[in-house]
Amino acid sequence: MSEDHPRSVPAKYSPLQIRLYVTGVVILVAALIGACVIYLTTPAPDSAEQFYAAKDPRYQITLQQIGGTAEVIAAGLHQWFDSLWNGKALAYTVAALGAAAAVVCFLIGHFLAFDLPDERGDERDS
């Protein structure tokens, strides 16, 4: 075949799209395996940790007297965010973040609208 003929069958996916899809699959599989390992190896929560939680009414009353209602809400959000990185909740966090990263890779690969030049360096103008 000579180089003057265009390709008869265009490629369905560009190499960059294929790399993004493979990257998304690898991220998803690694995140799910990591989440399973974390979930299975995490010990049971300590009862003292639950006793000293920010949901204690005395703590909330004192916190509201010092900083107001906004401080109570901010402390609740802070405790919730901190709880995402401990125990079995960490397994769910890792799985969710991995799934989100994989979806981003899939979407970028799907909506990739531009074609990269061939790696062979086609010169059809000359």
mmCIF file with all atom_site columns, N, CA, C and O in Angstrom, residues 29-85:
data_model
loop_
_atom_site.group_PDB
_atom_site.id
_atom_site.type_symbol
_atom_site.label_atom_id
_atom_site.label_alt_id
_atom_site.label_comp_id
_atom_site.label_asym_id
_atom_site.label_entity_id
_atom_site.label_seq_id
_atom_site.pdbx_PDB_ins_code
_atom_site.Cartn_x
_atom_site.Cartn_y
_atom_site.Cartn_z
_atom_site.occupancy
_atom_site.B_iso_or_equiv
_atom_site.pdbx_formal_charge
_atom_site.auth_seq_id
_atom_site.auth_comp_id
_atom_site.auth_asym_id
_atom_site.auth_atom_id
_atom_site.pdbx_PDB_model_num
ATOM 1   N N  . VAL A 1 29 ? -9.899  -0.529 40.088 1.00 0.00 ? 29 VAL A N  1
ATOM 2   C CA . VAL A 1 29 ? -9.545  -1.826 40.669 1.00 0.00 ? 29 VAL A CA 1
ATOM 3   C C  . VAL A 1 29 ? -8.646  -1.650 41.893 1.00 0.00 ? 29 VAL A C  1
ATOM 4   O O  . VAL A 1 29 ? -8.859  -2.280 42.939 1.00 0.00 ? 29 VAL A O  1
ATOM 5   N N  . ALA A 1 30 ? -7.657  -0.760 41.790 1.00 0.00 ? 30 ALA A N  1
ATOM 6   C CA . ALA A 1 30 ? -6.754  -0.529 42.924 1.00 0.00 ? 30 ALA A CA 1
ATOM 7   C C  . ALA A 1 30 ? -7.497  0.053  44.121 1.00 0.00 ? 30 ALA A C  1
ATOM 8   O O  . ALA A 1 30 ? -7.247  -0.344 45.275 1.00 0.00 ? 30 ALA A O  1
ATOM 9   N N  . ALA A 1 31 ? -8.420  0.976  43.868 1.00 0.00 ? 31 ALA A N  1
ATOM 10  C CA . ALA A 1 31 ? -9.179  1.570  44.968 1.00 0.00 ? 31 ALA A CA 1
ATOM 11  C C  . ALA A 1 31 ? -10.087 0.542  45.637 1.00 0.00 ? 31 ALA A C  1
ATOM 12  O O  . ALA A 1 31 ? -10.200 0.521  46.870 1.00 0.00 ? 31 ALA A O  1
ATOM 13  N N  . LEU A 1 32 ? -10.720 -0.311 44.851 1.00 0.00 ? 32 LEU A N  1
ATOM 14  C CA . LEU A 1 32 ? -11.601 -1.323 45.439 1.00 0.00 ? 32 LEU A CA 1
ATOM 15  C C  . LEU A 1 32 ? -10.816 -2.371 46.220 1.00 0.00 ? 32 LEU A C  1
ATOM 16  O O  . LEU A 1 32 ? -11.252 -2.793 47.298 1.00 0.00 ? 32 LEU A O  1
ATOM 17  N N  . ILE A 1 33 ? -9.664  -2.768 45.709 1.00 0.00 ? 33 ILE A N  1
ATOM 18  C CA . ILE A 1 33 ? -8.831  -3.714 46.454 1.00 0.00 ? 33 ILE A CA 1
ATOM 19  C C  . ILE A 1 33 ? -8.333  -3.074 47.745 1.00 0.00 ? 33 ILE A C  1
ATOM 20  O O  . ILE A 1 33 ? -8.374  -3.692 48.817 1.00 0.00 ? 33 ILE A O  1
ATOM 21  N N  . GLY A 1 34 ? -7.879  -1.824 47.648 1.00 0.00 ? 34 GLY A N  1
ATOM 22  C CA . GLY A 1 34 ? -7.427  -1.119 48.848 1.00 0.00 ? 34 GLY A CA 1
ATOM 23  C C  . GLY A 1 34 ? -8.531  -0.949 49.873 1.00 0.00 ? 34 GLY A C  1
ATOM 24  O O  . GLY A 1 34 ? -8.319  -1.109 51.075 1.00 0.00 ? 34 GLY A O  1
ATOM 25  N N  . ALA A 1 35 ? -9.734  -0.623 49.401 1.00 0.00 ? 35 ALA A N  1
ATOM 26  C CA . ALA A 1 35 ? -10.862 -0.459 50.312 1.00 0.00 ? 35 ALA A CA 1
ATOM 27  C C  . ALA A 1 35 ? -11.209 -1.777 51.007 1.00 0.00 ? 35 ALA A C  1
ATOM 28  O O  . ALA A 1 35 ? -11.512 -1.793 52.204 1.00 0.00 ? 35 ALA A O  1
ATOM 29  N N  . CYS A 1 36 ? -11.148 -2.887 50.268 1.00 0.00 ? 36 CYS A N  1
ATOM 30  C CA . CYS A 1 36 ? -11.423 -4.192 50.880 1.00 0.00 ? 36 CYS A CA 1
ATOM 31  C C  . CYS A 1 36 ? -10.382 -4.542 51.934 1.00 0.00 ? 36 CYS A C  1
ATOM 32  O O  . CYS A 1 36 ? -10.731 -5.042 53.013 1.00 0.00 ? 36 CYS A O  1
ATOM 33  N N  . VAL A 1 37 ? -9.118  -4.262 51.643 1.00 0.00 ? 37 VAL A N  1
ATOM 34  C CA . VAL A 1 37 ? -8.052  -4.543 52.607 1.00 0.00 ? 37 VAL A CA 1
ATOM 35  C C  . VAL A 1 37 ? -8.234  -3.692 53.859 1.00 0.00 ? 37 VAL A C  1
ATOM 36  O O  . VAL A 1 37 ? -8.122  -4.190 54.991 1.00 0.00 ? 37 VAL A O  1
ATOM 37  N N  . ILE A 1 38 ? -8.529  -2.424 53.684 1.00 0.00 ? 38 ILE A N  1
ATOM 38  C CA . ILE A 1 38 ? -8.741  -1.540 54.836 1.00 0.00 ? 38 ILE A CA 1
ATOM 39  C C  . ILE A 1 38 ? -9.934  -2.005 55.654 1.00 0.00 ? 38 ILE A C  1
ATOM 40  O O  . ILE A 1 38 ? -9.888  -2.060 56.887 1.00 0.00 ? 38 ILE A O  1
ATOM 41  N N  . TYR A 1 39 ? -11.026 -2.336 54.987 1.00 0.00 ? 39 TYR A N  1
ATOM 42  C CA . TYR A 1 39 ? -12.238 -2.758 55.684 1.00 0.00 ? 39 TYR A CA 1
ATOM 43  C C  . TYR A 1 39 ? -12.012 -4.028 56.500 1.00 0.00 ? 39 TYR A C  1
ATOM 44  O O  . TYR A 1 39 ? -12.481 -4.149 57.628 1.00 0.00 ? 39 TYR A O  1
ATOM 45  N N  . LEU A 1 40 ? -11.291 -4.974 55.922 1.00 0.00 ? 40 LEU A N  1
ATOM 46  C CA . LEU A 1 40 ? -11.089 -6.258 56.593 1.00 0.00 ? 40 LEU A CA 1
ATOM 47  C C  . LEU A 1 40 ? -10.049 -6.200 57.713 1.00 0.00 ? 40 LEU A C  1
ATOM 48  O O  . LEU A 1 40 ? -10.080 -7.025 58.627 1.00 0.00 ? 40 LEU A O  1
ATOM 49  N N  . THR A 1 41 ? -9.131  -5.249 57.665 1.00 0.00 ? 41 THR A N  1
ATOM 50  C CA . THR A 1 41 ? -8.073  -5.187 58.676 1.00 0.00 ? 41 THR A CA 1
ATOM 51  C C  . THR A 1 41 ? -8.322  -4.148 59.755 1.00 0.00 ? 41 THR A C  1
ATOM 52  O O  . THR A 1 41 ? -7.528  -4.046 60.687 1.00 0.00 ? 41 THR A O  1
ATOM 53  N N  . THR A 1 42 ? -9.401  -3.400 59.684 1.00 0.00 ? 42 THR A N  1
ATOM 54  C CA . THR A 1 42 ? -9.690  -2.367 60.674 1.00 0.00 ? 42 THR A CA 1
ATOM 55  C C  . THR A 1 42 ? -10.278 -2.993 61.934 1.00 0.00 ? 42 THR A C  1
ATOM 56  O O  . THR A 1 42 ? -11.227 -3.769 61.862 1.00 0.00 ? 42 THR A O  1
ATOM 57  N N  . PRO A 1 43 ? -9.724  -2.642 63.104 1.00 0.00 ? 43 PRO A N  1
ATOM 58  C CA . PRO A 1 43 ? -10.291 -3.178 64.345 1.00 0.00 ? 43 PRO A CA 1
ATOM 59  C C  . PRO A 1 43 ? -11.621 -2.500 64.688 1.00 0.00 ? 43 PRO A C  1
ATOM 60  O O  . PRO A 1 43 ? -11.974 -1.455 64.134 1.00 0.00 ? 43 PRO A O  1
ATOM 61  N N  . ALA A 1 44 ? -12.333 -3.083 65.628 1.00 0.00 ? 44 ALA A N  1
ATOM 62  C CA . ALA A 1 44 ? -13.605 -2.518 66.074 1.00 0.00 ? 44 ALA A CA 1
ATOM 63  C C  . ALA A 1 44 ? -13.371 -1.169 66.752 1.00 0.00 ? 44 ALA A C  1
ATOM 64  O O  . ALA A 1 44 ? -12.315 -0.940 67.352 1.00 0.00 ? 44 ALA A O  1
ATOM 65  N N  . PRO A 1 45 ? -14.327 -0.241 66.663 1.00 0.00 ? 45 PRO A N  1
ATOM 66  C CA . PRO A 1 45 ? -14.141 1.071  67.293 1.00 0.00 ? 45 PRO A CA 1
ATOM 67  C C  . PRO A 1 45 ? -14.071 0.968  68.816 1.00 0.00 ? 45 PRO A C  1
ATOM 68  O O  . PRO A 1 45 ? -14.692 0.097  69.426 1.00 0.00 ? 45 PRO A O  1
ATOM 69  N N  . ASP A 1 46 ? -13.325 1.872  69.401 1.00 0.00 ? 46 ASP A N  1
ATOM 70  C CA . ASP A 1 46 ? -13.142 1.911  70.851 1.00 0.00 ? 46 ASP A CA 1
ATOM 71  C C  . ASP A 1 46 ? -14.363 2.567  71.494 1.00 0.00 ? 46 ASP A C  1
ATOM 72  O O  . ASP A 1 46 ? -14.904 3.546  70.984 1.00 0.00 ? 46 ASP A O  1
ATOM 73  N N  . SER A 1 47 ? -14.797 2.044  72.628 1.00 0.00 ? 47 SER A N  1
ATOM 74  C CA . SER A 1 47 ? -15.976 2.615  73.301 1.00 0.00 ? 47 SER A CA 1
ATOM 75  C C  . SER A 1 47 ? -15.663 3.992  73.874 1.00 0.00 ? 47 SER A C  1
ATOM 76  O O  . SER A 1 47 ? -16.557 4.840  73.973 1.00 0.00 ? 47 SER A O  1
ATOM 77  N N  . ALA A 1 48 ? -14.421 4.258  74.263 1.00 0.00 ? 48 ALA A N  1
ATOM 78  C CA . ALA A 1 48 ? -14.057 5.571  74.800 1.00 0.00 ? 48 ALA A CA 1
ATOM 79  C C  . ALA A 1 48 ? -14.155 6.647  73.721 1.00 0.00 ? 48 ALA A C  1
ATOM 80  O O  . ALA A 1 48 ? -14.502 7.794  74.004 1.00 0.00 ? 48 ALA A O  1
ATOM 81  N N  . GLU A 1 49 ? -13.878 6.268  72.486 1.00 0.00 ? 49 GLU A N  1
ATOM 82  C CA . GLU A 1 49 ? -13.982 7.220  71.385 1.00 0.00 ? 49 GLU A CA 1
ATOM 83  C C  . GLU A 1 49 ? -15.428 7.679  71.210 1.00 0.00 ? 49 GLU A C  1
ATOM 84  O O  . GLU A 1 49 ? -15.693 8.843  70.943 1.00 0.00 ? 49 GLU A O  1
ATOM 85  N N  . GLN A 1 50 ? -16.362 6.766  71.364 1.00 0.00 ? 50 GLN A N  1
ATOM 86  C CA . GLN A 1 50 ? -17.769 7.127  71.235 1.00 0.00 ? 50 GLN A CA 1
ATOM 87  C C  . GLN A 1 50 ? -18.246 7.933  72.438 1.00 0.00 ? 50 GLN A C  1
ATOM 88  O O  . GLN A 1 50 ? -19.135 8.774  72.324 1.00 0.00 ? 50 GLN A O  1
ATOM 89  N N  . PHE A 1 51 ? -17.642 7.700  73.607 1.00 0.00 ? 51 PHE A N  1
ATOM 90  C CA . PHE A 1 51 ? -18.045 8.399  74.825 1.00 0.00 ? 51 PHE A CA 1
ATOM 91  C C  . PHE A 1 51 ? -17.672 9.878  74.749 1.00 0.00 ? 51 PHE A C  1
ATOM 92  O O  . PHE A 1 51 ? -18.420 10.736 75.205 1.00 0.00 ? 51 PHE A O  1
ATOM 93  N N  . TYR A 1 52 ? -16.525 10.190 74.193 1.00 0.00 ? 52 TYR A N  1
ATOM 94  C CA . TYR A 1 52 ? -16.051 11.568 74.133 1.00 0.00 ? 52 TYR A CA 1
ATOM 95  C C  . TYR A 1 52 ? -16.384 12.240 72.806 1.00 0.00 ? 52 TYR A C  1
ATOM 96  O O  . TYR A 1 52 ? -15.684 13.143 72.371 1.00 0.00 ? 52 TYR A O  1
ATOM 97  N N  . ALA A 1 53 ? -17.417 11.830 72.178 1.00 0.00 ? 53 ALA A N  1
ATOM 98  C CA . ALA A 1 53 ? -17.808 12.417 70.897 1.00 0.00 ? 53 ALA A CA 1
ATOM 99  C C  . ALA A 1 53 ? -18.368 13.819 71.101 1.00 0.00 ? 53 ALA A C  1
ATOM 100 O O  . ALA A 1 53 ? -18.779 14.208 72.191 1.00 0.00 ? 53 ALA A O  1
ATOM 101 N N  . ALA A 1 54 ? -18.396 14.578 70.022 1.00 0.00 ? 54 ALA A N  1
ATOM 102 C CA . ALA A 1 54 ? -18.912 15.945 70.076 1.00 0.00 ? 54 ALA A CA 1
ATOM 103 C C  . ALA A 1 54 ? -20.425 15.966 70.215 1.00 0.00 ? 54 ALA A C  1
ATOM 104 O O  . ALA A 1 54 ? -21.013 17.028 70.372 1.00 0.00 ? 54 ALA A O  1
ATOM 105 N N  . LYS A 1 55 ? -21.081 14.815 70.188 1.00 0.00 ? 55 LYS A N  1
ATOM 106 C CA . LYS A 1 55 ? -22.531 14.756 70.345 1.00 0.00 ? 55 LYS A CA 1
ATOM 107 C C  . LYS A 1 55 ? -22.951 14.803 71.810 1.00 0.00 ? 55 LYS A C  1
ATOM 108 O O  . LYS A 1 55 ? -24.138 14.794 72.106 1.00 0.00 ? 55 LYS A O  1
ATOM 109 N N  . ASP A 1 56 ? -21.982 14.851 72.702 1.00 0.00 ? 56 ASP A N  1
ATOM 110 C CA . ASP A 1 56 ? -22.275 14.954 74.132 1.00 0.00 ? 56 ASP A CA 1
ATOM 111 C C  . ASP A 1 56 ? -22.960 16.305 74.382 1.00 0.00 ? 56 ASP A C  1
ATOM 112 O O  . ASP A 1 56 ? -22.438 17.352 74.004 1.00 0.00 ? 56 ASP A O  1
ATOM 113 N N  . PRO A 1 57 ? -24.146 16.329 75.005 1.00 0.00 ? 57 PRO A N  1
ATOM 114 C CA . PRO A 1 57 ? -24.875 17.581 75.209 1.00 0.00 ? 57 PRO A CA 1
ATOM 115 C C  . PRO A 1 57 ? -24.090 18.613 76.031 1.00 0.00 ? 57 PRO A C  1
ATOM 116 O O  . PRO A 1 57 ? -24.167 19.807 75.747 1.00 0.00 ? 57 PRO A O  1
ATOM 117 N N  . ARG A 1 58 ? -23.330 18.153 77.002 1.00 0.00 ? 58 ARG A N  1
ATOM 118 C CA . ARG A 1 58 ? -22.554 19.111 77.803 1.00 0.00 ? 58 ARG A CA 1
ATOM 119 C C  . ARG A 1 58 ? -21.511 19.809 76.949 1.00 0.00 ? 58 ARG A C  1
ATOM 120 O O  . ARG A 1 58 ? -21.289 21.013 77.086 1.00 0.00 ? 58 ARG A O  1
ATOM 121 N N  . TYR A 1 59 ? -20.875 19.064 76.062 1.00 0.00 ? 59 TYR A N  1
ATOM 122 C CA . TYR A 1 59 ? -19.867 19.639 75.172 1.00 0.00 ? 59 TYR A CA 1
ATOM 123 C C  . TYR A 1 59 ? -20.511 20.648 74.232 1.00 0.00 ? 59 TYR A C  1
ATOM 124 O O  . TYR A 1 59 ? -19.980 21.733 74.000 1.00 0.00 ? 59 TYR A O  1
ATOM 125 N N  . GLN A 1 60 ? -21.674 20.323 73.698 1.00 0.00 ? 60 GLN A N  1
ATOM 126 C CA . GLN A 1 60 ? -22.343 21.229 72.771 1.00 0.00 ? 60 GLN A CA 1
ATOM 127 C C  . GLN A 1 60 ? -22.813 22.506 73.457 1.00 0.00 ? 60 GLN A C  1
ATOM 128 O O  . GLN A 1 60 ? -22.713 23.590 72.890 1.00 0.00 ? 60 GLN A O  1
ATOM 129 N N  . ILE A 1 61 ? -23.304 22.392 74.672 1.00 0.00 ? 61 ILE A N  1
ATOM 130 C CA . ILE A 1 61 ? -23.752 23.579 75.403 1.00 0.00 ? 61 ILE A CA 1
ATOM 131 C C  . ILE A 1 61 ? -22.570 24.501 75.692 1.00 0.00 ? 61 ILE A C  1
ATOM 132 O O  . ILE A 1 61 ? -22.645 25.722 75.481 1.00 0.00 ? 61 ILE A O  1
ATOM 133 N N  . THR A 1 62 ? -21.479 23.917 76.146 1.00 0.00 ? 62 THR A N  1
ATOM 134 C CA . THR A 1 62 ? -20.291 24.718 76.431 1.00 0.00 ? 62 THR A CA 1
ATOM 135 C C  . THR A 1 62 ? -19.757 25.354 75.155 1.00 0.00 ? 62 THR A C  1
ATOM 136 O O  . THR A 1 62 ? -19.385 26.537 75.149 1.00 0.00 ? 62 THR A O  1
ATOM 137 N N  . LEU A 1 63 ? -19.725 24.603 74.085 1.00 0.00 ? 63 LEU A N  1
ATOM 138 C CA . LEU A 1 63 ? -19.240 25.123 72.814 1.00 0.00 ? 63 LEU A CA 1
ATOM 139 C C  . LEU A 1 63 ? -20.138 26.239 72.297 1.00 0.00 ? 63 LEU A C  1
ATOM 140 O O  . LEU A 1 63 ? -19.647 27.251 71.770 1.00 0.00 ? 63 LEU A O  1
ATOM 141 N N  . GLN A 1 64 ? -21.453 26.125 72.489 1.00 0.00 ? 64 GLN A N  1
ATOM 142 C CA . GLN A 1 64 ? -22.364 27.158 72.041 1.00 0.00 ? 64 GLN A CA 1
ATOM 143 C C  . GLN A 1 64 ? -22.214 28.424 72.884 1.00 0.00 ? 64 GLN A C  1
ATOM 144 O O  . GLN A 1 64 ? -22.304 29.529 72.361 1.00 0.00 ? 64 GLN A O  1
ATOM 145 N N  . GLN A 1 65 ? -21.952 28.267 74.171 1.00 0.00 ? 65 GLN A N  1
ATOM 146 C CA . GLN A 1 65 ? -21.746 29.443 75.020 1.00 0.00 ? 65 GLN A CA 1
ATOM 147 C C  . GLN A 1 65 ? -20.474 30.181 74.629 1.00 0.00 ? 65 GLN A C  1
ATOM 148 O O  . GLN A 1 65 ? -20.425 31.405 74.691 1.00 0.00 ? 65 GLN A O  1
ATOM 149 N N  . ILE A 1 66 ? -19.461 29.439 74.221 1.00 0.00 ? 66 ILE A N  1
ATOM 150 C CA . ILE A 1 66 ? -18.190 30.076 73.865 1.00 0.00 ? 66 ILE A CA 1
ATOM 151 C C  . ILE A 1 66 ? -18.232 30.675 72.464 1.00 0.00 ? 66 ILE A C  1
ATOM 152 O O  . ILE A 1 66 ? -17.818 31.814 72.260 1.00 0.00 ? 66 ILE A O  1
ATOM 153 N N  . GLY A 1 67 ? -18.714 29.912 71.482 1.00 0.00 ? 67 GLY A N  1
ATOM 154 C CA . GLY A 1 67 ? -18.604 30.358 70.098 1.00 0.00 ? 67 GLY A CA 1
ATOM 155 C C  . GLY A 1 67 ? -19.899 30.534 69.356 1.00 0.00 ? 67 GLY A C  1
ATOM 156 O O  . GLY A 1 67 ? -19.896 30.941 68.199 1.00 0.00 ? 67 GLY A O  1
ATOM 157 N N  . GLY A 1 68 ? -21.023 30.210 69.942 1.00 0.00 ? 68 GLY A N  1
ATOM 158 C CA . GLY A 1 68 ? -22.303 30.370 69.264 1.00 0.00 ? 68 GLY A CA 1
ATOM 159 C C  . GLY A 1 68 ? -22.681 29.138 68.459 1.00 0.00 ? 68 GLY A C  1
ATOM 160 O O  . GLY A 1 68 ? -21.985 28.127 68.430 1.00 0.00 ? 68 GLY A O  1
ATOM 161 N N  . THR A 1 69 ? -23.823 29.250 67.782 1.00 0.00 ? 69 THR A N  1
ATOM 162 C CA . THR A 1 69 ? -24.364 28.132 67.012 1.00 0.00 ? 69 THR A CA 1
ATOM 163 C C  . THR A 1 69 ? -23.464 27.775 65.835 1.00 0.00 ? 69 THR A C  1
ATOM 164 O O  . THR A 1 69 ? -23.328 26.602 65.486 1.00 0.00 ? 69 THR A O  1
ATOM 165 N N  . ALA A 1 70 ? -22.845 28.786 65.230 1.00 0.00 ? 70 ALA A N  1
ATOM 166 C CA . ALA A 1 70 ? -21.955 28.522 64.094 1.00 0.00 ? 70 ALA A CA 1
ATOM 167 C C  . ALA A 1 70 ? -20.775 27.654 64.524 1.00 0.00 ? 70 ALA A C  1
ATOM 168 O O  . ALA A 1 70 ? -20.325 26.794 63.756 1.00 0.00 ? 70 ALA A O  1
ATOM 169 N N  . GLU A 1 71 ? -20.306 27.845 65.734 1.00 0.00 ? 71 GLU A N  1
ATOM 170 C CA . GLU A 1 71 ? -19.191 27.034 66.227 1.00 0.00 ? 71 GLU A CA 1
ATOM 171 C C  . GLU A 1 71 ? -19.617 25.586 66.445 1.00 0.00 ? 71 GLU A C  1
ATOM 172 O O  . GLU A 1 71 ? -18.846 24.657 66.185 1.00 0.00 ? 71 GLU A O  1
ATOM 173 N N  . VAL A 1 72 ? -20.845 25.379 66.900 1.00 0.00 ? 72 VAL A N  1
ATOM 174 C CA . VAL A 1 72 ? -21.356 24.014 67.085 1.00 0.00 ? 72 VAL A CA 1
ATOM 175 C C  . VAL A 1 72 ? -21.461 23.313 65.731 1.00 0.00 ? 72 VAL A C  1
ATOM 176 O O  . VAL A 1 72 ? -21.066 22.144 65.587 1.00 0.00 ? 72 VAL A O  1
ATOM 177 N N  . ILE A 1 73 ? -21.961 24.021 64.718 1.00 0.00 ? 73 ILE A N  1
ATOM 178 C CA . ILE A 1 73 ? -22.080 23.455 63.378 1.00 0.00 ? 73 ILE A CA 1
ATOM 179 C C  . ILE A 1 73 ? -20.700 23.167 62.801 1.00 0.00 ? 73 ILE A C  1
ATOM 180 O O  . ILE A 1 73 ? -20.454 22.102 62.219 1.00 0.00 ? 73 ILE A O  1
ATOM 181 N N  . ALA A 1 74 ? -19.772 24.115 62.976 1.00 0.00 ? 74 ALA A N  1
ATOM 182 C CA . ALA A 1 74 ? -18.412 23.917 62.459 1.00 0.00 ? 74 ALA A CA 1
ATOM 183 C C  . ALA A 1 74 ? -17.725 22.739 63.147 1.00 0.00 ? 74 ALA A C  1
ATOM 184 O O  . ALA A 1 74 ? -17.014 21.952 62.504 1.00 0.00 ? 74 ALA A O  1
ATOM 185 N N  . ALA A 1 75 ? -17.941 22.579 64.450 1.00 0.00 ? 75 ALA A N  1
ATOM 186 C CA . ALA A 1 75 ? -17.345 21.447 65.169 1.00 0.00 ? 75 ALA A CA 1
ATOM 187 C C  . ALA A 1 75 ? -17.940 20.129 64.682 1.00 0.00 ? 75 ALA A C  1
ATOM 188 O O  . ALA A 1 75 ? -17.222 19.134 64.548 1.00 0.00 ? 75 ALA A O  1
ATOM 189 N N  . GLY A 1 76 ? -19.241 20.111 64.405 1.00 0.00 ? 76 GLY A N  1
ATOM 190 C CA . GLY A 1 76 ? -19.879 18.908 63.880 1.00 0.00 ? 76 GLY A CA 1
ATOM 191 C C  . GLY A 1 76 ? -19.343 18.538 62.506 1.00 0.00 ? 76 GLY A C  1
ATOM 192 O O  . GLY A 1 76 ? -19.081 17.361 62.234 1.00 0.00 ? 76 GLY A O  1
ATOM 193 N N  . LEU A 1 77 ? -19.173 19.531 61.629 1.00 0.00 ? 77 LEU A N  1
ATOM 194 C CA . LEU A 1 77 ? -18.619 19.273 60.305 1.00 0.00 ? 77 LEU A CA 1
ATOM 195 C C  . LEU A 1 77 ? -17.172 18.793 60.399 1.00 0.00 ? 77 LEU A C  1
ATOM 196 O O  . LEU A 1 77 ? -16.762 17.892 59.673 1.00 0.00 ? 77 LEU A O  1
ATOM 197 N N  . HIS A 1 78 ? -16.410 19.395 61.319 1.00 0.00 ? 78 HIS A N  1
ATOM 198 C CA . HIS A 1 78 ? -15.020 18.999 61.504 1.00 0.00 ? 78 HIS A CA 1
ATOM 199 C C  . HIS A 1 78 ? -14.923 17.555 62.000 1.00 0.00 ? 78 HIS A C  1
ATOM 200 O O  . HIS A 1 78 ? -14.094 16.774 61.515 1.00 0.00 ? 78 HIS A O  1
ATOM 201 N N  . GLN A 1 79 ? -15.775 17.198 62.938 1.00 0.00 ? 79 GLN A N  1
ATOM 202 C CA . GLN A 1 79 ? -15.762 15.827 63.453 1.00 0.00 ? 79 GLN A CA 1
ATOM 203 C C  . GLN A 1 79 ? -16.187 14.839 62.372 1.00 0.00 ? 79 GLN A C  1
ATOM 204 O O  . GLN A 1 79 ? -15.610 13.757 62.251 1.00 0.00 ? 79 GLN A O  1
ATOM 205 N N  . TRP A 1 80 ? -17.182 15.207 61.570 1.00 0.00 ? 80 TRP A N  1
ATOM 206 C CA . TRP A 1 80 ? -17.616 14.329 60.485 1.00 0.00 ? 80 TRP A CA 1
ATOM 207 C C  . TRP A 1 80 ? -16.492 14.117 59.477 1.00 0.00 ? 80 TRP A C  1
ATOM 208 O O  . TRP A 1 80 ? -16.234 12.991 59.047 1.00 0.00 ? 80 TRP A O  1
ATOM 209 N N  . PHE A 1 81 ? -15.800 15.208 59.096 1.00 0.00 ? 81 PHE A N  1
ATOM 210 C CA . PHE A 1 81 ? -14.714 15.091 58.127 1.00 0.00 ? 81 PHE A CA 1
ATOM 211 C C  . PHE A 1 81 ? -13.567 14.256 58.684 1.00 0.00 ? 81 PHE A C  1
ATOM 212 O O  . PHE A 1 81 ? -12.966 13.453 57.978 1.00 0.00 ? 81 PHE A O  1
ATOM 213 N N  . ASP A 1 82 ? -13.262 14.431 59.968 1.00 0.00 ? 82 ASP A N  1
ATOM 214 C CA . ASP A 1 82 ? -12.216 13.622 60.589 1.00 0.00 ? 82 ASP A CA 1
ATOM 215 C C  . ASP A 1 82 ? -12.608 12.143 60.655 1.00 0.00 ? 82 ASP A C  1
ATOM 216 O O  . ASP A 1 82 ? -11.749 11.270 60.550 1.00 0.00 ? 82 ASP A O  1
ATOM 217 N N  . SER A 1 83 ? -13.885 11.872 60.805 1.00 0.00 ? 83 SER A N  1
ATOM 218 C CA . SER A 1 83 ? -14.315 10.472 60.898 1.00 0.00 ? 83 SER A CA 1
ATOM 219 C C  . SER A 1 83 ? -14.185 9.742  59.567 1.00 0.00 ? 83 SER A C  1
ATOM 220 O O  . SER A 1 83 ? -14.151 8.514  59.544 1.00 0.00 ? 83 SER A O  1
ATOM 221 N N  . LEU A 1 84 ? -14.098 10.478 58.459 1.00 0.00 ? 84 LEU A N  1
ATOM 222 C CA . LEU A 1 84 ? -13.955 9.839  57.151 1.00 0.00 ? 84 LEU A CA 1
ATOM 223 C C  . LEU A 1 84 ? -12.595 9.174  56.984 1.00 0.00 ? 84 LEU A C  1
ATOM 224 O O  . LEU A 1 84 ? -12.419 8.328  56.111 1.00 0.00 ? 84 LEU A O  1
ATOM 225 N N  . TRP A 1 85 ? -11.618 9.545  57.800 1.00 0.00 ? 85 TRP A N  1
ATOM 226 C CA . TRP A 1 85 ? -10.251 9.068  57.621 1.00 0.00 ? 85 TRP A CA 1
ATOM 227 C C  . TRP A 1 85 ? -9.842  8.075  58.702 1.00 0.00 ? 85 TRP A C  1
ATOM 228 O O  . TRP A 1 85 ? -8.652  7.815  58.891 1.00 0.00 ? 85 TRP A O  1
#
